[in-house]
PDB file of C-alpha atoms in Angstrom:
ATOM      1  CA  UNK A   1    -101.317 -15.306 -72.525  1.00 86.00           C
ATOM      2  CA  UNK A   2    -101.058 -11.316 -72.361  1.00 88.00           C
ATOM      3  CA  UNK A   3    -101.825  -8.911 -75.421  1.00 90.00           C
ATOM      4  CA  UNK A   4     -98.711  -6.607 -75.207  1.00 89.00           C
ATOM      5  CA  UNK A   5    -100.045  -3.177 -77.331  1.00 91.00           C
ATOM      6  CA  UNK A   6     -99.080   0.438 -77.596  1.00 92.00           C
ATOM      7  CA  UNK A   7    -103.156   0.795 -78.520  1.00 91.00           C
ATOM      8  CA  UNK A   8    -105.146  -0.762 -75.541  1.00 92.00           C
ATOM      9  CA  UNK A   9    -108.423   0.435 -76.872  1.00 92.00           C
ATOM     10  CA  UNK A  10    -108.087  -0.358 -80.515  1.00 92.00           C
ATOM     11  CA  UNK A  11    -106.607  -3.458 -79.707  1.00 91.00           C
ATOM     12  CA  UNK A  12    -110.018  -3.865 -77.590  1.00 93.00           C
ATOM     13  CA  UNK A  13    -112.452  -2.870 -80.265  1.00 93.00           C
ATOM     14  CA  UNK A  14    -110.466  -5.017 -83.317  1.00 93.00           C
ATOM     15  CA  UNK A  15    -110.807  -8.495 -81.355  1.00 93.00           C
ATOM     16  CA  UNK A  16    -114.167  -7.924 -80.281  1.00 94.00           C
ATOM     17  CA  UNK A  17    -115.259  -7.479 -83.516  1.00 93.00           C
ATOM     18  CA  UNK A  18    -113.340 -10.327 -85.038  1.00 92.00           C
ATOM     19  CA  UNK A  19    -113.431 -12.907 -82.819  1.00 91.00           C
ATOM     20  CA  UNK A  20    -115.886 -12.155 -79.812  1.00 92.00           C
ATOM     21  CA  UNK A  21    -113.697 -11.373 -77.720  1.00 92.00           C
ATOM     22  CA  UNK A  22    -114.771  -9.880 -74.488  1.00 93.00           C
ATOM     23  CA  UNK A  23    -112.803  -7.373 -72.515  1.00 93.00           C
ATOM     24  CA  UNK A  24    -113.393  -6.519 -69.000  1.00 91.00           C
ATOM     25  CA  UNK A  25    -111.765  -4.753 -65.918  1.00 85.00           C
ATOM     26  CA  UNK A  26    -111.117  -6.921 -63.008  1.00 76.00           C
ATOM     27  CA  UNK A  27    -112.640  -4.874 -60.533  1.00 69.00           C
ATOM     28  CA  UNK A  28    -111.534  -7.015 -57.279  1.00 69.00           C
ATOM     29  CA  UNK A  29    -107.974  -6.599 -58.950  1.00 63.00           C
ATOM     30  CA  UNK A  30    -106.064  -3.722 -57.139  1.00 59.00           C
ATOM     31  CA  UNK A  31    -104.351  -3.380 -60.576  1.00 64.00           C
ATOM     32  CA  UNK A  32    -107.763  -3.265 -62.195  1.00 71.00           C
ATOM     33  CA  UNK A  33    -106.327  -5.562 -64.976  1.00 81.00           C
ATOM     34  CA  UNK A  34    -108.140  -5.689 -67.995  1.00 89.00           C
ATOM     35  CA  UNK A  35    -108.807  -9.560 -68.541  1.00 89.00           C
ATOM     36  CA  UNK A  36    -109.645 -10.970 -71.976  1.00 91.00           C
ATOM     37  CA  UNK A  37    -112.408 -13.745 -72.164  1.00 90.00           C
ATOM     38  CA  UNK A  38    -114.288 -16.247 -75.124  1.00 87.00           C
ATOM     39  CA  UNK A  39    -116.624 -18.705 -74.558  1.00 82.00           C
ATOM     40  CA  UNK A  40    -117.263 -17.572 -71.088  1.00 82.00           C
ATOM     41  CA  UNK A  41    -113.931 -18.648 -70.127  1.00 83.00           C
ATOM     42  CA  UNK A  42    -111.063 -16.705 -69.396  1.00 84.00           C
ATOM     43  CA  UNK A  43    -107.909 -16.691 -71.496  1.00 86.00           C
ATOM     44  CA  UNK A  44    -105.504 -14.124 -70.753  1.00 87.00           C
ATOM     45  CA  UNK A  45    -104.862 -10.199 -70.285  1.00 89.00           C
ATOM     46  CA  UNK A  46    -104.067  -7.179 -71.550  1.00 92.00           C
ATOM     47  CA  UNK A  47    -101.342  -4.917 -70.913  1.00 89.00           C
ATOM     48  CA  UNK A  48    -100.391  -1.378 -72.152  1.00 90.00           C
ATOM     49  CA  UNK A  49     -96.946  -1.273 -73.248  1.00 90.00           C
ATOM     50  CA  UNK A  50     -96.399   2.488 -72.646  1.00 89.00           C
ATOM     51  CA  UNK A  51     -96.406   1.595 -69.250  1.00 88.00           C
ATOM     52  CA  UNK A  52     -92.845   2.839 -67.377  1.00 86.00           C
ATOM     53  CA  UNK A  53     -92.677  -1.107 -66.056  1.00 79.00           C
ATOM     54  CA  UNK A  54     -91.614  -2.489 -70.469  1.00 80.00           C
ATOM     55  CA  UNK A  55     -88.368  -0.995 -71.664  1.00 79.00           C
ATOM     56  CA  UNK A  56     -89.074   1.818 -74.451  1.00 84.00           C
ATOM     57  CA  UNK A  57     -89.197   0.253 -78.045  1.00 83.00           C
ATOM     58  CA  UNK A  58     -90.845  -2.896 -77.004  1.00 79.00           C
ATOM     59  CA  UNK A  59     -92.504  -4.267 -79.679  1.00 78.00           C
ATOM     60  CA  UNK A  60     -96.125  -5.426 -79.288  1.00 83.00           C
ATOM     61  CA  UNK A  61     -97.095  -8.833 -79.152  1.00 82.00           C
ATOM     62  CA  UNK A  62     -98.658 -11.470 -77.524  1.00 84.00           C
ATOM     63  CA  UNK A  63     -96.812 -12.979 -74.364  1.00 82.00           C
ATOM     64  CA  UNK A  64     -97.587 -16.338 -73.421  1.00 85.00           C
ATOM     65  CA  UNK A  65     -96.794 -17.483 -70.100  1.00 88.00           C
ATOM     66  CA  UNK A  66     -95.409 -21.063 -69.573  1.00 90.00           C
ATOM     67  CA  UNK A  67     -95.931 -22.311 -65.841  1.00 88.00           C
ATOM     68  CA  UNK A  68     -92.437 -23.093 -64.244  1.00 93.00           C
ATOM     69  CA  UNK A  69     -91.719 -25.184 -60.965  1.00 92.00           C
ATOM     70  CA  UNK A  70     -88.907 -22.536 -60.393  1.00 95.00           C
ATOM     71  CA  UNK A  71     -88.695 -19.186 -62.152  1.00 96.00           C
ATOM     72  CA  UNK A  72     -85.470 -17.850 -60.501  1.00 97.00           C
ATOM     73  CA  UNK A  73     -83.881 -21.127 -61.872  1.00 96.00           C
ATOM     74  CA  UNK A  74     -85.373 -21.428 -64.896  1.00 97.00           C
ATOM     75  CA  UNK A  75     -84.471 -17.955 -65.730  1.00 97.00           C
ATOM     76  CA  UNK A  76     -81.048 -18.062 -65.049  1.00 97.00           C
ATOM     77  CA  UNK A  77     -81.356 -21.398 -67.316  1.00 97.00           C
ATOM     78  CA  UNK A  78     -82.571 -19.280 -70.127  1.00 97.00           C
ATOM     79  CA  UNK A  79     -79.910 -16.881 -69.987  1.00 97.00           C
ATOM     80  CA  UNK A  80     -77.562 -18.827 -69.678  1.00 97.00           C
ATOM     81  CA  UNK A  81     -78.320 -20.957 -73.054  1.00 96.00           C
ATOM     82  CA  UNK A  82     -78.411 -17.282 -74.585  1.00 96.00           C
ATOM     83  CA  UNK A  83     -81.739 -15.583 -73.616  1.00 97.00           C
ATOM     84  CA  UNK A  84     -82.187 -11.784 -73.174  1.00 95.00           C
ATOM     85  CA  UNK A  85     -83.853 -10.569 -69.660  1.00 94.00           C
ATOM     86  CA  UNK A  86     -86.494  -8.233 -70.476  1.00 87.00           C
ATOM     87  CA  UNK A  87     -88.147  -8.152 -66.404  1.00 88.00           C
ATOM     88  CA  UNK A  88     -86.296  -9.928 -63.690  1.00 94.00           C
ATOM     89  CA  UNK A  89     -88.359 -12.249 -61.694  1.00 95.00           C
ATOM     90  CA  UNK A  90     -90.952 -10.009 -59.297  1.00 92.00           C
ATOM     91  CA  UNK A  91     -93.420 -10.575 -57.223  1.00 89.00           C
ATOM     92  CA  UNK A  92     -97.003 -10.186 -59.102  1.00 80.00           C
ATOM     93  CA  UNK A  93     -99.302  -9.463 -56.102  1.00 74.00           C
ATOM     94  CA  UNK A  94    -101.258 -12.875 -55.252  1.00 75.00           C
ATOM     95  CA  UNK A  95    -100.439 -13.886 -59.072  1.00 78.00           C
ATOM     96  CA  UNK A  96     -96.957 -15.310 -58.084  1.00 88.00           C
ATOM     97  CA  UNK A  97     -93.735 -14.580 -59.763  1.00 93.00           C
ATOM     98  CA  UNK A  98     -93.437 -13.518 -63.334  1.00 92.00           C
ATOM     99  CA  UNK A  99     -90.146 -12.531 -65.609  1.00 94.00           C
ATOM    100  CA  UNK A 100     -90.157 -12.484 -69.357  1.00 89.00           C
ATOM    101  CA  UNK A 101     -87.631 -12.634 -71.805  1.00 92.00           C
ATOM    102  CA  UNK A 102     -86.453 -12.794 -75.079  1.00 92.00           C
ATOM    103  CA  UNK A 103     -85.246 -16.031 -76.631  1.00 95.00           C
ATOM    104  CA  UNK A 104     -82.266 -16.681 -78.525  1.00 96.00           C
ATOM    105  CA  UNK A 105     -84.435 -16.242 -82.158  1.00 94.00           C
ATOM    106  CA  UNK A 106     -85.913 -12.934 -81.173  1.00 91.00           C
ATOM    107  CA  UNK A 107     -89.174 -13.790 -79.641  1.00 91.00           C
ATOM    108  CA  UNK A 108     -90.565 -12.715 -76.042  1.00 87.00           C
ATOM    109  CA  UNK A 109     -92.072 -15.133 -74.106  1.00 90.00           C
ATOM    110  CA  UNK A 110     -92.894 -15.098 -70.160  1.00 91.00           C
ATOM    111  CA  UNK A 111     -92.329 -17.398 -67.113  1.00 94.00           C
ATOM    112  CA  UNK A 112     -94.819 -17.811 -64.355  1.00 91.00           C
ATOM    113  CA  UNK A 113     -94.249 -19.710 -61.322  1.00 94.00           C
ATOM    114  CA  UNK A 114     -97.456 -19.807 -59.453  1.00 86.00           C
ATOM    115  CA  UNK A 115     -99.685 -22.284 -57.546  1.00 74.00           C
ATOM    116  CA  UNK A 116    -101.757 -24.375 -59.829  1.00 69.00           C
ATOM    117  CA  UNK A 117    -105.654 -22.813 -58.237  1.00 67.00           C
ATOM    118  CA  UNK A 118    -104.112 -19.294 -60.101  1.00 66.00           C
ATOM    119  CA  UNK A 119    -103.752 -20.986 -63.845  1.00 63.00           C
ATOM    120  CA  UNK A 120    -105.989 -19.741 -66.086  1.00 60.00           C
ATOM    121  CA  UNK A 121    -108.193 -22.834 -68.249  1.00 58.00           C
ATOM    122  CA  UNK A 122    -108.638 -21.705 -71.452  1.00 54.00           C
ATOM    123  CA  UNK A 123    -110.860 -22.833 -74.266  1.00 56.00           C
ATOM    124  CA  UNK A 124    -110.080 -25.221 -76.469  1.00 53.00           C
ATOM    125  CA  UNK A 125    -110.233 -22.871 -79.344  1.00 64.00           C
ATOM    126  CA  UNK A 126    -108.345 -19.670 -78.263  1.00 66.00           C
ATOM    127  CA  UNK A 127    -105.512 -19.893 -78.088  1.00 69.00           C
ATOM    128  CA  UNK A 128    -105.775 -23.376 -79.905  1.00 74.00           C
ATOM    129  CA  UNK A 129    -101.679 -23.668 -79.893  1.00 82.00           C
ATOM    130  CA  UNK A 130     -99.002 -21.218 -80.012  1.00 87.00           C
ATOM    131  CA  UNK A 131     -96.478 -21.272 -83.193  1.00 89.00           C
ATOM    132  CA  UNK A 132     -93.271 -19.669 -83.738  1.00 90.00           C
ATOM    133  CA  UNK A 133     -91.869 -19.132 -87.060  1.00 85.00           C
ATOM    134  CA  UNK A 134     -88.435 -18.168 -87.161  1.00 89.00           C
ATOM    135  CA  UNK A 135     -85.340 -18.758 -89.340  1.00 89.00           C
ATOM    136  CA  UNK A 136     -83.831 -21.308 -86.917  1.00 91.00           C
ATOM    137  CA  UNK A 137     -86.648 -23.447 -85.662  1.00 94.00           C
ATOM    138  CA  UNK A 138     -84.961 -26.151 -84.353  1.00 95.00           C
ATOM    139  CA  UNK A 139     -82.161 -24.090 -82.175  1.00 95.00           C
ATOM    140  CA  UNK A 140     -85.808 -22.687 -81.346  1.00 95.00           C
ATOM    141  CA  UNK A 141     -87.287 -26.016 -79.905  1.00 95.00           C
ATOM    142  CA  UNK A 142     -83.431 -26.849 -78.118  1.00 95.00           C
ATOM    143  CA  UNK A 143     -83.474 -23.888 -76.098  1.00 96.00           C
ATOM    144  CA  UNK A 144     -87.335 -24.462 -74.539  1.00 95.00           C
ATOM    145  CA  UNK A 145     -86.570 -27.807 -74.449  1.00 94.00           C
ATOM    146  CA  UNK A 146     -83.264 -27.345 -72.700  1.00 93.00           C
ATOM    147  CA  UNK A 147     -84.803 -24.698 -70.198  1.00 93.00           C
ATOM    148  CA  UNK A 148     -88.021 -26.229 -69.515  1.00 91.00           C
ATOM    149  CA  UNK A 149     -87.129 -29.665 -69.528  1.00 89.00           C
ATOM    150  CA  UNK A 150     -90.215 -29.824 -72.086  1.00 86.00           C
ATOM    151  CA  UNK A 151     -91.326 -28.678 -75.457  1.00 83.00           C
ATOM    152  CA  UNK A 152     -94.612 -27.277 -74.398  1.00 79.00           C
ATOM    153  CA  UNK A 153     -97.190 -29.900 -75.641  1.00 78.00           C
ATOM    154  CA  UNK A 154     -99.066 -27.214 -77.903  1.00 82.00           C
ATOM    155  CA  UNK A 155     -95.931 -25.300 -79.306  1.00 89.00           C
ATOM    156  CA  UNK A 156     -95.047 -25.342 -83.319  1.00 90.00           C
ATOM    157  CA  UNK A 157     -91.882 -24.053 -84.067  1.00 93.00           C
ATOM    158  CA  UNK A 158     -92.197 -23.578 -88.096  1.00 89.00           C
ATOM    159  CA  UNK A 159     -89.603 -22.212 -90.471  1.00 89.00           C
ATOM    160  CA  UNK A 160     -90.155 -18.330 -92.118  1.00 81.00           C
ATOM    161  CA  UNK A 161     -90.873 -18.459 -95.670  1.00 69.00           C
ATOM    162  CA  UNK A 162     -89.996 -15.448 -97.370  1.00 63.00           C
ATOM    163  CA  UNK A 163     -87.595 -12.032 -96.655  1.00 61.00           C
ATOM    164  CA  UNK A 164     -91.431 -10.137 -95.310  1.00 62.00           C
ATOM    165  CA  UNK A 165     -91.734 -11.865 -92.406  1.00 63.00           C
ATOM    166  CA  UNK A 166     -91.811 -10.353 -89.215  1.00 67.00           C
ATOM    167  CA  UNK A 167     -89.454 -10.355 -86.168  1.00 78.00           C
ATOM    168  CA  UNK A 168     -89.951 -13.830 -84.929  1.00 86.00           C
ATOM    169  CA  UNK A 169     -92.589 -13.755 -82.205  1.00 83.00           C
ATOM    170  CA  UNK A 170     -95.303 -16.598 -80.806  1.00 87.00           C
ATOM    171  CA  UNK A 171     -98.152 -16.210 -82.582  1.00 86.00           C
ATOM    172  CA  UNK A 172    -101.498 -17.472 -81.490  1.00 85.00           C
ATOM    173  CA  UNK A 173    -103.412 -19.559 -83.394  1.00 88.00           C
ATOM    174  CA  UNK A 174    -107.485 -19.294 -82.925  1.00 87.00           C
ATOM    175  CA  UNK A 175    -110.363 -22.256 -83.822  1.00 86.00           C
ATOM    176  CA  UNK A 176    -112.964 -20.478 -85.775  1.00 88.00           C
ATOM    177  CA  UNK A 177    -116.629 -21.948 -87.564  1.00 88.00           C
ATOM    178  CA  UNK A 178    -115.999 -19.396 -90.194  1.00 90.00           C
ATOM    179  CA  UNK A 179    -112.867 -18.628 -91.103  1.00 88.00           C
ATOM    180  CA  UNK A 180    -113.594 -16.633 -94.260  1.00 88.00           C
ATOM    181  CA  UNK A 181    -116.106 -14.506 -92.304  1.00 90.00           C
ATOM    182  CA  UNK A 182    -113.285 -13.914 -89.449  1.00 90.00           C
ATOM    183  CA  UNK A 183    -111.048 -12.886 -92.215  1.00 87.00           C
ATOM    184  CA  UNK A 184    -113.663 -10.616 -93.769  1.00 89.00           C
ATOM    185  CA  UNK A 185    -114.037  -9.120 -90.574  1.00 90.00           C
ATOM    186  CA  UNK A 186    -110.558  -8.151 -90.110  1.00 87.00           C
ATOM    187  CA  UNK A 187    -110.438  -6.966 -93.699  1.00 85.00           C
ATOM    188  CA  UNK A 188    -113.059  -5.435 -93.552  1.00 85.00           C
ATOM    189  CA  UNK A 189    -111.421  -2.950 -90.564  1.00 84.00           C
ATOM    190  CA  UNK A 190    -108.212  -2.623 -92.743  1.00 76.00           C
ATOM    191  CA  UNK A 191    -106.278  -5.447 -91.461  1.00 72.00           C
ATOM    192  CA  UNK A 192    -105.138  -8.782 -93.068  1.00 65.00           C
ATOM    193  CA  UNK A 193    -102.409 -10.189 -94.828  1.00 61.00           C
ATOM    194  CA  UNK A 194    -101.575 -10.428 -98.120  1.00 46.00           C
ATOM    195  CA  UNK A 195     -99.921 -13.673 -97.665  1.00 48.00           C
ATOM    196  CA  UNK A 196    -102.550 -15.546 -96.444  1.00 42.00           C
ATOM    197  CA  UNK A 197    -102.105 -19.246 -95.851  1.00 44.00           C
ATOM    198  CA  UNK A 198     -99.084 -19.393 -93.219  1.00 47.00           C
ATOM    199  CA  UNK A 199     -96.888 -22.249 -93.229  1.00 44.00           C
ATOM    200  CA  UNK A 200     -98.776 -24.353 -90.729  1.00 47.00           C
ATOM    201  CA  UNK A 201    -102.465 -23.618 -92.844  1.00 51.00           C
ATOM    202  CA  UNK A 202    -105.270 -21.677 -92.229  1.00 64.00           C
ATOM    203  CA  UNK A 203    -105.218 -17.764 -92.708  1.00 80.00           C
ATOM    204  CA  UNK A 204    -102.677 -15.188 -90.928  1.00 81.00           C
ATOM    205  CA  UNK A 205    -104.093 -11.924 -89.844  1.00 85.00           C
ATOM    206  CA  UNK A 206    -102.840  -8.605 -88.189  1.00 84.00           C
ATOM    207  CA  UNK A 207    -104.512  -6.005 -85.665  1.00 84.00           C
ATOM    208  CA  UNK A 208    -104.111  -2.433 -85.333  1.00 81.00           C
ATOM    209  CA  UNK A 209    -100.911  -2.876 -83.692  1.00 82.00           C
ATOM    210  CA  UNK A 210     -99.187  -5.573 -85.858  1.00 80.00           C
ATOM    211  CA  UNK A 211    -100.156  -8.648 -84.112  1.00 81.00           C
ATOM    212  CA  UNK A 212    -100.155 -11.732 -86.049  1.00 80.00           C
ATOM    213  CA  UNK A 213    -102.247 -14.357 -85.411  1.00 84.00           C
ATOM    214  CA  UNK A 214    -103.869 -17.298 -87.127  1.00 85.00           C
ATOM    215  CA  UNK A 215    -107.271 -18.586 -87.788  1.00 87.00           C
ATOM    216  CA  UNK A 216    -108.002 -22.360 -88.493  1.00 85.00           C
ATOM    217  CA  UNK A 217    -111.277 -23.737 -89.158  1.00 86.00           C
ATOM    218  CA  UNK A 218    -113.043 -25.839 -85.561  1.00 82.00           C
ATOM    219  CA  UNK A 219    -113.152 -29.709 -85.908  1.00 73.00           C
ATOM    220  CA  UNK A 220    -116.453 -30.898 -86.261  1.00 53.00           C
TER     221      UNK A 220
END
């Protein structure tokens, strides 16, 4: 996954304080990417948004990137069942290739074509699974289902509740010991949501840039 932001640094400070987070520069990186890691492991990126490469108005959020055997094909796929191409497929150094669109319910999501050694293994507990709330959930699954040739095995696609919710966008969902205290936390730095429970459990929070994400409590 990448953390899309306008607000690299707060963005930095908020999930470190939250969650643990740790944020480092990838110094053998010619791109000196700023990599995001818990529990020792790595488990995604960061990127900045005002960056010339994202068309202006982009809205932050957080990209997850879904490993395809063929990302020229699979993108044409995805536009063809109605997706909107945000970056053309490109060459991403010794990365592989990369393009990212939007999906025919509004949310961004990426496709990475890469050899397997170059996949990131994440924790178990962030992200835990990806969900996607969205006033059409099931035209939602179709269309990854239809361009992947797979739901991905820890996607929820979940209907909105309510005329407040956001533009539909993958959320991540985190495994916590504490979820009160992770909540406090974000509170505590003027972030939260009033709403609370989300409509797959456990509490929905925002950062500093309007990033929505979800805690659940770790299994035992």
């Amino acid at each position: 996954m990448d953390v899309k932001t306008y607000d690299v640094p707060g963005t930095e400070a908020f999930f470190s304080a939250v969650l643990g987070w740790r944020f480092a520069v990838d110094e053998s990186d010619w791109r000196r990417a700023i990599k995001i890691f818990a529990d020792g492991q790595q488990i995604g990126g960061v990127s900045d948004l005002s960056s010339p490469l994202y068309p202006p108005g982009t809205p932050a959020h957080i990209a997850y990137y879904l490993a395809v055997d063929d990302v020229q094909a699979r993108t044409e796929a995805a536009t063809a069942a109605g997706a909107q191409l945000v970056l053309a497929p490109f060459d991403a150094g010794d990365q592989g290739r990369i393009a990212t669109l939007i999906d025919p319910v509004g949310a961004a999501f990426s496709l990475w074509q890469t050899h397997s050694s170059n996949r990131w293994s994440p924790s178990a507990r962030a992200p835990q699974c990806m969900v996607l709330a969205c006033p059409r959930p099931e035209q939602a699954r179709n269309f990854y289902q239809d361009v992947l040739g797979t739901v991905p095995s820890c996607a929820d696609f979940v209907p909105t509740h309510g005329a407040e919710e956001p533009q539909p966008r993958w959320e991540l969902v985190v495994a916590v010991d504490d979820p009160d205290a992770v909540a406090a936390r974000a509170c505590g730095l003027g972030h939260g949501m009033p709403a609370g429970q989300g409509p797959v459990g456990g509490q929905r929070l925002t950062s500093p840039d309007g990033l929505t994400f979800r805690i659940q409590a770790a299994s035992s």
